[in-house]
Short mmCIF file of C-alpha atoms in Angstrom, two decimals:
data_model
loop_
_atom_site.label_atom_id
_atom_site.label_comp_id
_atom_site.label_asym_id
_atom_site.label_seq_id
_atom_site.Cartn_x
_atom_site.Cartn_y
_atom_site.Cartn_z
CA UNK Y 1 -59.59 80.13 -24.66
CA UNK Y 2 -60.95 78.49 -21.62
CA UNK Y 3 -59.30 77.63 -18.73
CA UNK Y 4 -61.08 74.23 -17.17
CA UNK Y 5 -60.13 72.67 -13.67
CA UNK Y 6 -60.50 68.99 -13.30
CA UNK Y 7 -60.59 67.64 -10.23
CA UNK Y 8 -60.85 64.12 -9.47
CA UNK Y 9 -62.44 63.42 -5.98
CA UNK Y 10 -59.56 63.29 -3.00
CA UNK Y 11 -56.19 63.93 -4.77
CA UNK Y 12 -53.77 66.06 -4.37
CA UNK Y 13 -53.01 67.08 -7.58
CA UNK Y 14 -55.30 68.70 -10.42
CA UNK Y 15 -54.87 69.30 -14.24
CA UNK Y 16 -55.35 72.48 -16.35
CA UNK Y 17 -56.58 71.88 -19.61
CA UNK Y 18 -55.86 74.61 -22.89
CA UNK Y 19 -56.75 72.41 -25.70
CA UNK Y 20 -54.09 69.92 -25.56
CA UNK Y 21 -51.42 71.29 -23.24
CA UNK Y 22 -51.58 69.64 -19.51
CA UNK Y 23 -49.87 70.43 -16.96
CA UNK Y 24 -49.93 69.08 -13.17
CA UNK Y 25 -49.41 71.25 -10.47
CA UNK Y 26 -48.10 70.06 -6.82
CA UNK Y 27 -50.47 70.46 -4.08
CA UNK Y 28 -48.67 72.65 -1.71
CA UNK Y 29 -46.66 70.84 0.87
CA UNK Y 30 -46.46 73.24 3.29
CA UNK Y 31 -48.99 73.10 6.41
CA UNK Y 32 -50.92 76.22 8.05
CA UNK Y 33 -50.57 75.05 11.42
CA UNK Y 34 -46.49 75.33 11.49
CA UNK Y 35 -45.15 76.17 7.94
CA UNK Y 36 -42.93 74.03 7.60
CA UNK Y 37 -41.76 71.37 5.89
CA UNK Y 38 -38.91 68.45 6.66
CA UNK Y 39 -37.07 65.50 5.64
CA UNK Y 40 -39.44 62.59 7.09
CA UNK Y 41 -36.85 59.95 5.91
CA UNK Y 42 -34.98 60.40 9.42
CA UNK Y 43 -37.24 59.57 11.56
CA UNK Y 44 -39.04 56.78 9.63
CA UNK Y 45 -36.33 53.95 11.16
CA UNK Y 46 -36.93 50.40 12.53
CA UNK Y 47 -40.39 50.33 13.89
CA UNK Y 48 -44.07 50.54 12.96
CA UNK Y 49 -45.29 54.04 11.94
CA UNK Y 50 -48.73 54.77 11.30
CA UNK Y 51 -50.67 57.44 9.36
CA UNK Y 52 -53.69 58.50 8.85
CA UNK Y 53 -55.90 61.40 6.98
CA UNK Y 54 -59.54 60.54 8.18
CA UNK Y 55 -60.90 63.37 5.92
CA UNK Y 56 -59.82 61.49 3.27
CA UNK Y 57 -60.76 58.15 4.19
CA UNK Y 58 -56.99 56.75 4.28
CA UNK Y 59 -54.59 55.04 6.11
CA UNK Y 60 -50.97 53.76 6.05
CA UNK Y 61 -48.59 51.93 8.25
CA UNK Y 62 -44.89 50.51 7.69
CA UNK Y 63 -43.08 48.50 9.60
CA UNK Y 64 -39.64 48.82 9.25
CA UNK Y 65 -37.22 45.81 9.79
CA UNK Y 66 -33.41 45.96 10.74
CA UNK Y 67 -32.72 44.50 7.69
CA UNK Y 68 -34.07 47.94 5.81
CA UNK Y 69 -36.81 45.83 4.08
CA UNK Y 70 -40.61 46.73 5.88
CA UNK Y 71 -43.93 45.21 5.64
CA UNK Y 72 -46.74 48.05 4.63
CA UNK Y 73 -50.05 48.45 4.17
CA UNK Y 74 -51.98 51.48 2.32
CA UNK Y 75 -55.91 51.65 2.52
CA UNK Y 76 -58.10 54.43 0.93
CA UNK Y 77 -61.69 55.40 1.05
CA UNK Y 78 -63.17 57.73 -1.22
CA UNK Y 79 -65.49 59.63 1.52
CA UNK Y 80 -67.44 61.10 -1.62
CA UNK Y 81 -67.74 57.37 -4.32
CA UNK Y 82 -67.15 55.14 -1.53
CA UNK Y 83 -64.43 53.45 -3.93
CA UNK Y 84 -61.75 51.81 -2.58
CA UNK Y 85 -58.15 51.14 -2.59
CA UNK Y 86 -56.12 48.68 -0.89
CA UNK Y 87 -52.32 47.32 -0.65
CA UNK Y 88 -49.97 45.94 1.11
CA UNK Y 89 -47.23 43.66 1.12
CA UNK Y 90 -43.25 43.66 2.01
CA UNK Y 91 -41.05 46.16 0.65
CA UNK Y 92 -37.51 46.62 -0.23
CA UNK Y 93 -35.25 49.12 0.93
CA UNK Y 94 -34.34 52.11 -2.04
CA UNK Y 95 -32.30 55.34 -1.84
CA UNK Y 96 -35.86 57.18 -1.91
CA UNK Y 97 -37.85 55.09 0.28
CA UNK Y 98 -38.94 51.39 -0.36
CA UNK Y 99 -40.08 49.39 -3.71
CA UNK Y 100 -42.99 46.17 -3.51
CA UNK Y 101 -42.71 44.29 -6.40
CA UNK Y 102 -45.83 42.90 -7.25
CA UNK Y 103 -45.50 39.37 -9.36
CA UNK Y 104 -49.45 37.93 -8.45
CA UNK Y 105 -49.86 38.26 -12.22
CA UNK Y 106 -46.89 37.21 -14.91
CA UNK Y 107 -48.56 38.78 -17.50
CA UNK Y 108 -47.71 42.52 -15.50
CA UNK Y 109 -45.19 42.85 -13.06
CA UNK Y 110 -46.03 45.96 -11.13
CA UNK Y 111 -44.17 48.09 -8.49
CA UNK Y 112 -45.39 50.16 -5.73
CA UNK Y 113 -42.94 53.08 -5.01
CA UNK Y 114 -43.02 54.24 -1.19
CA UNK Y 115 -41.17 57.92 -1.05
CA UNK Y 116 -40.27 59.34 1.60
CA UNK Y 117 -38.96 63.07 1.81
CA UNK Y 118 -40.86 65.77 3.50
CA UNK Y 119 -44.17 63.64 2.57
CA UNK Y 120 -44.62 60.06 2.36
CA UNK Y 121 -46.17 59.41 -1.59
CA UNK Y 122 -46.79 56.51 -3.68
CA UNK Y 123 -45.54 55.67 -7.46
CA UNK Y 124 -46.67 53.16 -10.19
CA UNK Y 125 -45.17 52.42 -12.92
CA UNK Y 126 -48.27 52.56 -14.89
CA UNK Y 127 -52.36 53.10 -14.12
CA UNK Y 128 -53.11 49.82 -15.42
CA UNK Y 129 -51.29 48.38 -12.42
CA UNK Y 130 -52.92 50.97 -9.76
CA UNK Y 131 -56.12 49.66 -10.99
CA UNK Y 132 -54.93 46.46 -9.94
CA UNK Y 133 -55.54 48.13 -6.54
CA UNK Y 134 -58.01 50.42 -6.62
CA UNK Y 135 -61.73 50.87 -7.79
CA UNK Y 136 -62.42 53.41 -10.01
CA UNK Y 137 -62.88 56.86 -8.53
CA UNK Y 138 -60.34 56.34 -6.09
CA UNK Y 139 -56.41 56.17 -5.94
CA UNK Y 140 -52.74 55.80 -4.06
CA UNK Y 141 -50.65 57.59 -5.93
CA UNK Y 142 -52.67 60.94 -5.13
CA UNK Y 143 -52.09 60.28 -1.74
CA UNK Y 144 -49.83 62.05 0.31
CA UNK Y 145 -49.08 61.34 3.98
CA UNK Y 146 -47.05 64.38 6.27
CA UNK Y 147 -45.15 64.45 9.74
CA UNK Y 148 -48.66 65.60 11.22
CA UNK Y 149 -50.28 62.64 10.11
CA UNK Y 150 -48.76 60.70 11.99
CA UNK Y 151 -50.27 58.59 14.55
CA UNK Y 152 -49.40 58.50 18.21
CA UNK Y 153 -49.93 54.92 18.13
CA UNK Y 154 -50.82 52.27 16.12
CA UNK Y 155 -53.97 50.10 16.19
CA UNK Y 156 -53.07 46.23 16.07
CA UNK Y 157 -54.48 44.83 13.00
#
């Protein structure tokens, strides 16, 4: 039996395939600069907070309301396929972070899940409705934001 790696360009997370057996295994979450890792949920409260991983071609910023709802936006750049991905929209409020609901289309009702815990990551509830958001080689829910990729400031757009 053969081991085989796939990788698909810029995510975090890779599959290893025996036959029919797949399992997904977490990119590590820890950083070599410091170590460690944190609850980010703190210290995302009302405000804009931006992020960025320019390796990676990606960028995120929230805006948090006092209400709990916020306003996001997530853009990604494949650096390798020049694919793209983009979202954004207004978000509300969950126990885990924040949920868009998109309704654009009746036919699928899709939902973005923002979560927040030492990383910042994004959910579907399906591919179909990623697609909906991204080109082909590239993707959100791969994406993971830390603490250290966090901007100083944030650009007006």
């Amino acid at each position: 039996m053969v081991n085989v790696s796939k990788q698909r360009p810029g995510i975090s997370l890779y599959r290893k395939c025996d036959g029919e057996n797949a399992a997904v295994a977490p990119k590590d979450t820890t950083r070599p600069a410091t170590g460690e890792t944190g609850d980010m949920r703190s210290a995302m409260g009302v405000g804009r907070h931006c992020f960025a991983q320019e390796g990676e071609g990606a960028e995120f910023s929230l805006s948090v309301g006092s209400s709990g709802s916020a306003s996001f936006s997530v853009d990604v750049v494949n650096p390798r396929t020049k694919h793209l991905c983009s979202a954004k929209g207004t978000a509300a409020e969950t126990a885990r972070g924040w949920r868009y609901v998109d309704k654009s289309q009746p036919a699928e009702v899709c939902q973005i899940d923002i979560e927040i815990s030492d990383r910042i990551r994004f959910r579907f509830a399906n591919e179909s409705c990623e697609r909906r958001y991204c080109g082909a080689r590239a993707s959100i829910s791969s994406l993971e934001f830390s603490a250290q990729d966090k901007k100083e400031s944030c650009s007006r757009k």
